Tab-separated table of C-alpha atoms and ligand atoms in Angstrom:
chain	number	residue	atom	x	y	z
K	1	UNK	CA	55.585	35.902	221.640
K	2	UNK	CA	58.297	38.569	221.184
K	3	UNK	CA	59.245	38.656	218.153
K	4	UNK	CA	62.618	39.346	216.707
K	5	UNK	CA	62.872	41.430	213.605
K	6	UNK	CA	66.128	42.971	211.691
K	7	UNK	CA	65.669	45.082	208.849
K	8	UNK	CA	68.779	45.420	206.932
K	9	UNK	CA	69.550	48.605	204.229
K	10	UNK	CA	72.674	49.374	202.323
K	11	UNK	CA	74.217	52.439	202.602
K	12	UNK	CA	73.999	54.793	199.294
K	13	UNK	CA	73.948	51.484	197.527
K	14	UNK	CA	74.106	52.515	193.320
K	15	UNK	CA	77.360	55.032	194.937
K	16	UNK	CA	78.944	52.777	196.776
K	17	UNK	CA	78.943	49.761	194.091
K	18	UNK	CA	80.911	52.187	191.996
K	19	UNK	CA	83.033	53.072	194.544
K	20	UNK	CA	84.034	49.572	195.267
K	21	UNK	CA	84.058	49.018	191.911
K	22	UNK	CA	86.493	52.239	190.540
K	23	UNK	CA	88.397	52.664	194.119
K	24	UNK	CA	89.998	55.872	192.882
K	25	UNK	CA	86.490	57.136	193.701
K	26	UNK	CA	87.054	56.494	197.488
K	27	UNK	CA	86.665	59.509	199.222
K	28	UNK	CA	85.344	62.036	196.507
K	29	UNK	CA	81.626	62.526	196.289
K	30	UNK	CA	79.901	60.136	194.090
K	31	UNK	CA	76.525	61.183	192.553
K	32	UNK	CA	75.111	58.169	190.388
K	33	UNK	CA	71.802	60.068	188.312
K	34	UNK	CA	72.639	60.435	184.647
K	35	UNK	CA	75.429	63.077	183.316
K	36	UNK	CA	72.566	65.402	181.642
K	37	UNK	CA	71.813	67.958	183.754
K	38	UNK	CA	68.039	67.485	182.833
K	39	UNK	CA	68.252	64.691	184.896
K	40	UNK	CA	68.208	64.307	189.068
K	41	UNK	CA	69.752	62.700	191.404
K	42	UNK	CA	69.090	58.751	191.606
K	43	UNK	CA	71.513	58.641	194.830
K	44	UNK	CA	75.126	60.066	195.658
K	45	UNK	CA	77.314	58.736	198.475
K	46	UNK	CA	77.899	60.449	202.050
K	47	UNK	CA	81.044	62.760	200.952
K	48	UNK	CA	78.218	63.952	198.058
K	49	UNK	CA	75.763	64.502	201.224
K	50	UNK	CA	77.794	66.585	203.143
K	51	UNK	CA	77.350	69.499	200.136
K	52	UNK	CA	73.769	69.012	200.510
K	53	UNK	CA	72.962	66.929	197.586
K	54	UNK	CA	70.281	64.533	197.840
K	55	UNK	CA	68.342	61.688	195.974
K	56	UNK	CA	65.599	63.410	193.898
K	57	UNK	CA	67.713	66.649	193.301
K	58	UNK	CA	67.711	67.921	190.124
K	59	UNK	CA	71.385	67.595	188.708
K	60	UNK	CA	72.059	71.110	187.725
K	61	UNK	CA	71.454	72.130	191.303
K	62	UNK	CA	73.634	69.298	192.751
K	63	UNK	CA	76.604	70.706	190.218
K	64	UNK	CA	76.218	73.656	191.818
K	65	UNK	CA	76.586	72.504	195.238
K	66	UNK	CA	79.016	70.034	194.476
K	67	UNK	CA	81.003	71.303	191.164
K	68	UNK	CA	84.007	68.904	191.946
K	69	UNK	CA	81.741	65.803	192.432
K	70	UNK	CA	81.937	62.799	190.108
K	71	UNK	CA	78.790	62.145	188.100
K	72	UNK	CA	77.853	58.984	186.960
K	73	UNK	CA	75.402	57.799	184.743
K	74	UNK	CA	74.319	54.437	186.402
K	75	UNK	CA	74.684	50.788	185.502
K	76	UNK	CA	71.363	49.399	186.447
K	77	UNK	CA	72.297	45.778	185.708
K	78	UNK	CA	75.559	45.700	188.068
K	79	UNK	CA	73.540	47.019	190.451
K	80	UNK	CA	71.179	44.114	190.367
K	81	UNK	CA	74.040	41.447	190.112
K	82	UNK	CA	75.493	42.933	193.484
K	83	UNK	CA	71.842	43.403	194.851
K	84	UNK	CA	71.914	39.246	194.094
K	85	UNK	CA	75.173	38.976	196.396
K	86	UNK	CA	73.982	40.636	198.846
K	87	UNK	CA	70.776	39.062	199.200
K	88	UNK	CA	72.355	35.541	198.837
K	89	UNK	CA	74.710	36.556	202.453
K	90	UNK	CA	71.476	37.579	203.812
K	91	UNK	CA	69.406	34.484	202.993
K	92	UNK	CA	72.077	32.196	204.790
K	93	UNK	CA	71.255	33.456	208.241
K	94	UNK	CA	67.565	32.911	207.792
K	95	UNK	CA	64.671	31.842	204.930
K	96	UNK	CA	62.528	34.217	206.778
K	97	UNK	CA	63.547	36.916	204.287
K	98	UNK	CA	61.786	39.631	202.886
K	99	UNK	CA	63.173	41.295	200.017
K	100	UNK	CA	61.415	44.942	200.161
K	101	UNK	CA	63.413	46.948	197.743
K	102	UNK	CA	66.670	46.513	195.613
K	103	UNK	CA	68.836	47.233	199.113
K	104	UNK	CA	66.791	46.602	202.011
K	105	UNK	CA	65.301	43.507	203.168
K	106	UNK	CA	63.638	42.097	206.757
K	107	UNK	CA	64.804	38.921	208.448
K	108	UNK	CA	62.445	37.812	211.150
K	109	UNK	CA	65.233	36.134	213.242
K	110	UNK	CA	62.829	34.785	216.300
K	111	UNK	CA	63.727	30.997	215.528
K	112	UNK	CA	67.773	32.012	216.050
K	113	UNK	CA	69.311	30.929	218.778
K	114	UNK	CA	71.574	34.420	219.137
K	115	UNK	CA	71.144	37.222	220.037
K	116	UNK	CA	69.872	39.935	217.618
K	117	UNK	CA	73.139	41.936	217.753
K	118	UNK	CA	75.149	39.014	217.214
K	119	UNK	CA	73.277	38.473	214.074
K	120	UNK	CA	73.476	41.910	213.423
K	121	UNK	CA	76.902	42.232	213.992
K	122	UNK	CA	77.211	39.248	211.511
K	123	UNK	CA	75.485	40.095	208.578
K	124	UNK	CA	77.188	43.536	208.601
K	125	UNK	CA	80.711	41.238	208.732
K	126	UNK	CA	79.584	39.104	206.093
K	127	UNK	CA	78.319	41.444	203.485
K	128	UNK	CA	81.304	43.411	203.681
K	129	UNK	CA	83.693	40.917	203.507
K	130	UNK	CA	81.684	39.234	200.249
K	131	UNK	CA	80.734	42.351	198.604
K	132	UNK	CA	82.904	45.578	199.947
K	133	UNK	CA	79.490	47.269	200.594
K	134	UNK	CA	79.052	48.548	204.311
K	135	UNK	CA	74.854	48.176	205.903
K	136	UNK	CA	72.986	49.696	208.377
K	137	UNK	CA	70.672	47.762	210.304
K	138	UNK	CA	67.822	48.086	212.890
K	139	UNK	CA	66.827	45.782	215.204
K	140	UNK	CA	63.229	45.335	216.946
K	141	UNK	CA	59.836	43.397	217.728
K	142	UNK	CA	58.198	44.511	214.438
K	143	UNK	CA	58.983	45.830	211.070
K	144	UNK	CA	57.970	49.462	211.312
K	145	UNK	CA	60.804	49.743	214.299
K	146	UNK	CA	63.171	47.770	212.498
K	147	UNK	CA	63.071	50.026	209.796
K	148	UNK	CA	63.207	53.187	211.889
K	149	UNK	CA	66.396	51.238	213.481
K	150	UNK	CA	68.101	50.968	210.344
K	151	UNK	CA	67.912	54.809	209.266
K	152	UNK	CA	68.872	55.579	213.193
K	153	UNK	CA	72.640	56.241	212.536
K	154	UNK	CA	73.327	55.439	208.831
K	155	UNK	CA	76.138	54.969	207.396
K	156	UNK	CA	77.493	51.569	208.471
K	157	UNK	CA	74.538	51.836	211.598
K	158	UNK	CA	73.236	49.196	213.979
K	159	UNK	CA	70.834	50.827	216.207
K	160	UNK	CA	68.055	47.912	218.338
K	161	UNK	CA	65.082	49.591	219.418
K	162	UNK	CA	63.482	47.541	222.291
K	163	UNK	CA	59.821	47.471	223.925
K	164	UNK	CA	60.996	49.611	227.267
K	165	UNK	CA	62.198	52.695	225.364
K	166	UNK	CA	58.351	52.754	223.695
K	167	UNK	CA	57.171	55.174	223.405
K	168	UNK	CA	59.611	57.998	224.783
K	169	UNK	CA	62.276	57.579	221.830
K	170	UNK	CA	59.559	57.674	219.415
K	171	UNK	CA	58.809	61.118	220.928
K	172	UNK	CA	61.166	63.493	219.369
K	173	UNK	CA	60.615	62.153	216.072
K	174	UNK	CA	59.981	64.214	212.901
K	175	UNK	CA	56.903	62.746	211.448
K	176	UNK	CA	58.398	62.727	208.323
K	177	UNK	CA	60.644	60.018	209.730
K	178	UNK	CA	57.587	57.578	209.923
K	179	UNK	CA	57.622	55.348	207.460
K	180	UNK	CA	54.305	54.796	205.824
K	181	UNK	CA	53.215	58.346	205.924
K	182	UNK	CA	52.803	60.045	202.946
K	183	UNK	CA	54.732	63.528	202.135
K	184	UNK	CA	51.314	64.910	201.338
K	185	UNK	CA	49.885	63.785	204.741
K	186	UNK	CA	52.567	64.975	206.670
K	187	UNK	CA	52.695	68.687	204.925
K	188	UNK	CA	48.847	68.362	206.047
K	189	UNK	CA	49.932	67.881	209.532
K	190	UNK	CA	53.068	70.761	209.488
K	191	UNK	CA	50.193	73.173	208.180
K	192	UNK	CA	48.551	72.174	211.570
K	193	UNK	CA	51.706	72.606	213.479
K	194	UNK	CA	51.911	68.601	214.364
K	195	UNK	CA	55.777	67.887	213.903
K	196	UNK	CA	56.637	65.746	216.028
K	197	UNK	CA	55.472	61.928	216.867
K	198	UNK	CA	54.878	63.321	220.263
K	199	UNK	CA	52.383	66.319	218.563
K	200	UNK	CA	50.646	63.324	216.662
K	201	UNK	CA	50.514	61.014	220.134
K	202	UNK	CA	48.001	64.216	221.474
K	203	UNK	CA	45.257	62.903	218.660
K	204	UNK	CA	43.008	60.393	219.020
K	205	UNK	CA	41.941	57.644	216.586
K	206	UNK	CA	39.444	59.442	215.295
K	207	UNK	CA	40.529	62.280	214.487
K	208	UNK	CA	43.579	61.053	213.138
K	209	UNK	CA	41.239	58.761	210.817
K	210	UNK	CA	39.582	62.649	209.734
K	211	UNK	CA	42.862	63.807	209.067
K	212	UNK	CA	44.565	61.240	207.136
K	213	UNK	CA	41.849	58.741	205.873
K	214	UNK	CA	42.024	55.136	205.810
K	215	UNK	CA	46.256	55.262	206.526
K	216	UNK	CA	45.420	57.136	209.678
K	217	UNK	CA	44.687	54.200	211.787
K	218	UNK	CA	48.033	52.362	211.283
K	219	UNK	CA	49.802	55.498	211.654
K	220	UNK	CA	48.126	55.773	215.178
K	221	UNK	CA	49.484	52.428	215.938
K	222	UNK	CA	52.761	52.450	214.743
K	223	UNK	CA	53.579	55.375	216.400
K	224	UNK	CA	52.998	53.720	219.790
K	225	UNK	CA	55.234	51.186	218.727
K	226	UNK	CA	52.362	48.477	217.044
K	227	UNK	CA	52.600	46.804	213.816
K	228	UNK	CA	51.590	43.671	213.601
K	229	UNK	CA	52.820	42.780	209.632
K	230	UNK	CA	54.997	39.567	209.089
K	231	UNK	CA	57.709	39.132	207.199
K	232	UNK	CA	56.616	37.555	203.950
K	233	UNK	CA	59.543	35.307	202.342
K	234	UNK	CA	59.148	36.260	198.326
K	235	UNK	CA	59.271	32.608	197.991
K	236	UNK	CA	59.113	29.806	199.912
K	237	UNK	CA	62.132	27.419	199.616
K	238	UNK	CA	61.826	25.222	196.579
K	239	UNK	CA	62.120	21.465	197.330
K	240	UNK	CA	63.648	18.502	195.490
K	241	UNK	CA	62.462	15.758	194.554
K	242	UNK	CA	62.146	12.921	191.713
K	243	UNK	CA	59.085	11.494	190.920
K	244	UNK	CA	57.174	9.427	188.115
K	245	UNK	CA	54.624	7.406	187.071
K	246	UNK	CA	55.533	3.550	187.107
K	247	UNK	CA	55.157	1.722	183.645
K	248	UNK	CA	52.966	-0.815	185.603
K	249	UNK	CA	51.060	-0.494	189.190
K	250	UNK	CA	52.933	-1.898	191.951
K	251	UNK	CA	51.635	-3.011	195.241
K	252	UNK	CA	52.858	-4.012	198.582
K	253	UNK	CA	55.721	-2.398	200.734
K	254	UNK	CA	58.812	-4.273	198.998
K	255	UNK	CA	57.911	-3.022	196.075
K	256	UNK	CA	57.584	0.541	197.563
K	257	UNK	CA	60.396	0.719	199.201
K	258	UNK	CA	62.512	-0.770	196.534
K	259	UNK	CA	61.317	1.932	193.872
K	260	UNK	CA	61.248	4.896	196.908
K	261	UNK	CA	64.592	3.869	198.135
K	262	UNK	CA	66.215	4.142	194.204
K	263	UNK	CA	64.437	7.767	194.109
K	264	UNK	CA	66.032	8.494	197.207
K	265	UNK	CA	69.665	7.564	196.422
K	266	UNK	CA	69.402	9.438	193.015
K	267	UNK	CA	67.875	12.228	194.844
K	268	UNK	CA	70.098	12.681	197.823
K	269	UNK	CA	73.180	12.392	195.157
K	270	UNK	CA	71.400	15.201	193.360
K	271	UNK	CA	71.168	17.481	196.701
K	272	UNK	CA	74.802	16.670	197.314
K	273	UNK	CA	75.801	17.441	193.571
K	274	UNK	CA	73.908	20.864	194.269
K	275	UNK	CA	75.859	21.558	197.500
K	276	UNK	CA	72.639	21.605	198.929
K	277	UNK	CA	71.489	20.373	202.612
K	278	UNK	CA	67.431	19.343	203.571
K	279	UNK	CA	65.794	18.973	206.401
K	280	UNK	CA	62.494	17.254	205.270
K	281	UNK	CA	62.141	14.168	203.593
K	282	UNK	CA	58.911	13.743	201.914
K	283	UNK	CA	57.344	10.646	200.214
K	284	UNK	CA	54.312	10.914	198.072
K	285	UNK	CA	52.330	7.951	196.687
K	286	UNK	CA	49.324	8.081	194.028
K	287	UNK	CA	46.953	5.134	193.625
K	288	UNK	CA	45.630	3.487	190.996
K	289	UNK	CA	42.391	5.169	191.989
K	290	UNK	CA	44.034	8.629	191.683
K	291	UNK	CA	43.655	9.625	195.338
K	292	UNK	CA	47.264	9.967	196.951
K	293	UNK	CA	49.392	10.279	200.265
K	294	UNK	CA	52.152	12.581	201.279
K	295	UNK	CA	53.721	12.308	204.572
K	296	UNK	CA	57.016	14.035	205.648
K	297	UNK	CA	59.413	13.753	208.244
K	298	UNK	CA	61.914	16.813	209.202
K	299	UNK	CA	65.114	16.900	211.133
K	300	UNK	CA	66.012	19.547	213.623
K	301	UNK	CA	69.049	20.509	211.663
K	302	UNK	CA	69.500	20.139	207.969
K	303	UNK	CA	71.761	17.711	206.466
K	304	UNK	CA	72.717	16.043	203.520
K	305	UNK	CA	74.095	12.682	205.420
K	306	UNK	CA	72.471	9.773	203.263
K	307	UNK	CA	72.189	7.760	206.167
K	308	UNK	CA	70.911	10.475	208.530
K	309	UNK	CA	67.744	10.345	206.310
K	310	UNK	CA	67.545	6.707	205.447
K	311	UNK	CA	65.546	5.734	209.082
K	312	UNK	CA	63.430	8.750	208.207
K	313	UNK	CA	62.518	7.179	204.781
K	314	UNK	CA	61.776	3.897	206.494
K	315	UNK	CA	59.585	5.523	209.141
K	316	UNK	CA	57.397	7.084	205.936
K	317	UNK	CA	57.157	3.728	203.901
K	318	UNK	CA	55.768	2.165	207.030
K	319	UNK	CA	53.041	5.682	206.918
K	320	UNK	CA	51.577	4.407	203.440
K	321	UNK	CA	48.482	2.351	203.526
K	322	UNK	CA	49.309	-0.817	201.444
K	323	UNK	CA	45.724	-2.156	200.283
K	324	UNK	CA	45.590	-0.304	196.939
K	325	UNK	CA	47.895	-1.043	193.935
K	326	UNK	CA	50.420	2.518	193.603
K	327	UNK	CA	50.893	4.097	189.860
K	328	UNK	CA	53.327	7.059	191.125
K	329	UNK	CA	55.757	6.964	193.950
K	330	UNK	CA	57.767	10.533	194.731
K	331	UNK	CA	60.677	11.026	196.815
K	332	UNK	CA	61.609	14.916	197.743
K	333	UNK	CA	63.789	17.614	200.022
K	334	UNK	CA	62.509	20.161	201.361
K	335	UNK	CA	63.546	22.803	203.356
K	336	UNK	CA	66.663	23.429	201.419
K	337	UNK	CA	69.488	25.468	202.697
K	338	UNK	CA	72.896	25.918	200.799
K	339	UNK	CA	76.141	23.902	202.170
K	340	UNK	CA	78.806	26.526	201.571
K	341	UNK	CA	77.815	29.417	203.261
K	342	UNK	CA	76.484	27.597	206.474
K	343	UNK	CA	80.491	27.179	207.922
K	344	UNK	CA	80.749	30.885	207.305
K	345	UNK	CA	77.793	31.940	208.606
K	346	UNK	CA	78.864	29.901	211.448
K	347	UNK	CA	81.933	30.898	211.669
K	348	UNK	CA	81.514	34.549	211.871
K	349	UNK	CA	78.328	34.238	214.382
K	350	UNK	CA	80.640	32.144	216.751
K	351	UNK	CA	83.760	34.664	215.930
K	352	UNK	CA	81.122	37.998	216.912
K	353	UNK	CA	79.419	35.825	219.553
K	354	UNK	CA	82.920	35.550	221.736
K	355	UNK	CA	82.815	37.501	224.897
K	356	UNK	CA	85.697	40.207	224.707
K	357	UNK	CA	89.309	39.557	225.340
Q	401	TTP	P1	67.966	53.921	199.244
Q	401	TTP	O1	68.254	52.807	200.187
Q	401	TTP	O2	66.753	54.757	199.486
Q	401	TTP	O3	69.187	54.920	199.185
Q	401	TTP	P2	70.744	54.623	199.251
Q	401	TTP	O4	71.023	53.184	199.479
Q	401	TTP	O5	71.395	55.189	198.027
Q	401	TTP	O6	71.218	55.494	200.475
Q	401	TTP	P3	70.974	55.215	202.033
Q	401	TTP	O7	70.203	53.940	202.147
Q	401	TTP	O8	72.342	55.115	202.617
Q	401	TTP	O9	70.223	56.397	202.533
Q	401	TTP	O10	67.833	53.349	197.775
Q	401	TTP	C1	68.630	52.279	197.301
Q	401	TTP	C2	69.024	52.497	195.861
Q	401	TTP	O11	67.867	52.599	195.045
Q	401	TTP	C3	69.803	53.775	195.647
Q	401	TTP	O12	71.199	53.581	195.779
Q	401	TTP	C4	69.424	54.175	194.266
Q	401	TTP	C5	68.070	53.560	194.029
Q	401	TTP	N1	67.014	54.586	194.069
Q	401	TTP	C6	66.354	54.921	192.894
Q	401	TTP	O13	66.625	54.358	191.828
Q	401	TTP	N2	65.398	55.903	192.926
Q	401	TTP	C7	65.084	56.579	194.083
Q	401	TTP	O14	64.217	57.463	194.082
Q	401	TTP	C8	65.770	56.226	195.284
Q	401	TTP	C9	65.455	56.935	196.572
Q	401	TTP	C10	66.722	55.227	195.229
Q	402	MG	MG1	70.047	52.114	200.997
């Protein structure tokens, strides 16, 4: 199957949190990276870009380029706590989110019903209008052109990248824009004259395994437009649940359900309390022999209607072999999404989804 993959990048993120942050600083170049000029550059923002300054730069040669910028030390932890905000707008369009770096994430998006640039369109929407920041993102069938998508046309980009244009718009590329090869590799491959993706498409596996060792082999797939890596959700979705070990061993299904149901009303309480909605129940049962059962029912969409899961609960009790006495009964969610964001996430995908006026 195709798959759908968005990869998602702020634009000069540590600049433009203080430029949100001190709006005075709108429109002057920014250059976050220490006031010292022993220091370099950690990033500036696009007005500091136009003089030439760059991440890495040492700062006494950015002054000199850029003598009227503004230079800024760096707040490390604000940048984390609007890292957190961002990555909280991202994670309601999708759990299948892969947080690579402090700015840039991938969202394999192949369960959503829209379209990728609807989706697109949306999380660009909704990150600016919770944080201020603006994003650039690529879309494709794989990370490694996802990524390339996002860098396309930065700042505030959206660039999709589709099978049919594979490999010709790979062709004018400069290798250094493939991500995964190293700076040293790719200085080997200028001191050969190789340039361009289409001067590395002329060698063959081999050779390119000679030239650039063990690396070479994915480079020689990605650049005909293969990668085959998943997105890898830092964690999975926590669930929540109550359960405990009875004072005495029960036995029999009325005693069952009259301790599961109990869990289940304190624990679908707690899930509303948390503004959170499920969309697995799960039931767990240990014996008095110490083996034990878990058996789960899910929902196509989550909820957190009490009495949308109560037949589901019913359908598990009746899953739970009776014969043996029970010394722990467990009642959890999983699948856990949060309630308050879903409406806006909603709202915005129907709002970008409308066909123009
Ligand atoms: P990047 O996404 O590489 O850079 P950026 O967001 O500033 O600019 P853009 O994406 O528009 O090209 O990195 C994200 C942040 O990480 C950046 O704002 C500062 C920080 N960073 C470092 O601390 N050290 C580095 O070497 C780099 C490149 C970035
Ligand atoms: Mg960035």
């Amino acid at each position: 199957m195709i798959r759908k993959i968005i990869h998602v990048d702020v634009d000069a993120f540590y600049a433009a949190v203080e430029e949100r942050d001190d709006p005075s600083l709108k429109g002057r170049p920014v250059i976050v990276g220490g006031t010292s000029d022993r220091g370099v550059v950690t990033t500036c923002n696009y007005e500091a870009r136009k003089f030439g300054v760059h991440s890495a730069m040492p700062l006494f040669q950015a002054k000199k380029l850029c003598p009227g910028g503004i230079y800024l030390p760096g707040r490390r932890e604000r940048y984390q706590e609007v890292s957190a905000q961002v990555f909280q707008v991202l994670e309601t369009f999708t759990d299948q989110l892969e947080k690579v770096s402090i700015d840039e994430a991938y969202l394999d998006i192949t369960g959503l019903y829209q379209s990728p640039g609807v989706v697109a369109r949306a999380i660009k929407a909704r990150v600016k209008a919770v944080t201020g920041l603006t994003v650039s993102v690529g879309i494709s069938y794989n990370k490694f052109l996802a990524k390339l998508g996002s860098d396309w046309n930065k700042p505030d980009g959206l660039k999709e990248i589709t099978e049919a244009e594979i490999p010709e718009i790979l062709k004018p590329l400069d290798i250094r824009k493939i991500h995964g090869l190293g700076e040293k590799s790719a200085g080997r491959l200028y001191a050969i004259g190789v340039h361009t993706v289409e001067d590395l498409l002329a060698y063959d596996l081999r050779t390119l395994e000679n030239l650039l060792g063990s690396g070479g082999r994915e480079i020689y797939e990605r650049i005909r437009g293969r990668d085959l890596r998943e997105v890898v959700p830092l964690h999975e979705r926590k669930s929540l649940g109550t359960e405990r070990t009875l004072t005495d061993n029960v036995r029999g299904e009325a005693a069952l359900r009259e301790v599961a149901r109990a869990y289940f009303e304190e624990v679908t309480r707690d899930l509303k309390g948390k503004g959170l909605l499920a969309r697995t129940l799960t039931l767990k049962v240990k014996f008095d022999d110490f083996t034990q059962i878990t058996r789960s029912k899910s929902l196509a969409e989550a909820t957190d209607e009490f009495r949308i899961f109560e037949p589901l609960l019913e359908d598990l009790i009746r899953q739970i072999p009776l014969a043996k006495p029970m010394r722990l009964i467990g009642v959890s969610y999983g699948g856990l999404l949060k309630n308050q964001h879903r409406q806006l996430v909603f709202d915005t995908l129907f709002e970008l989804g409308k066909p123009p006026e």
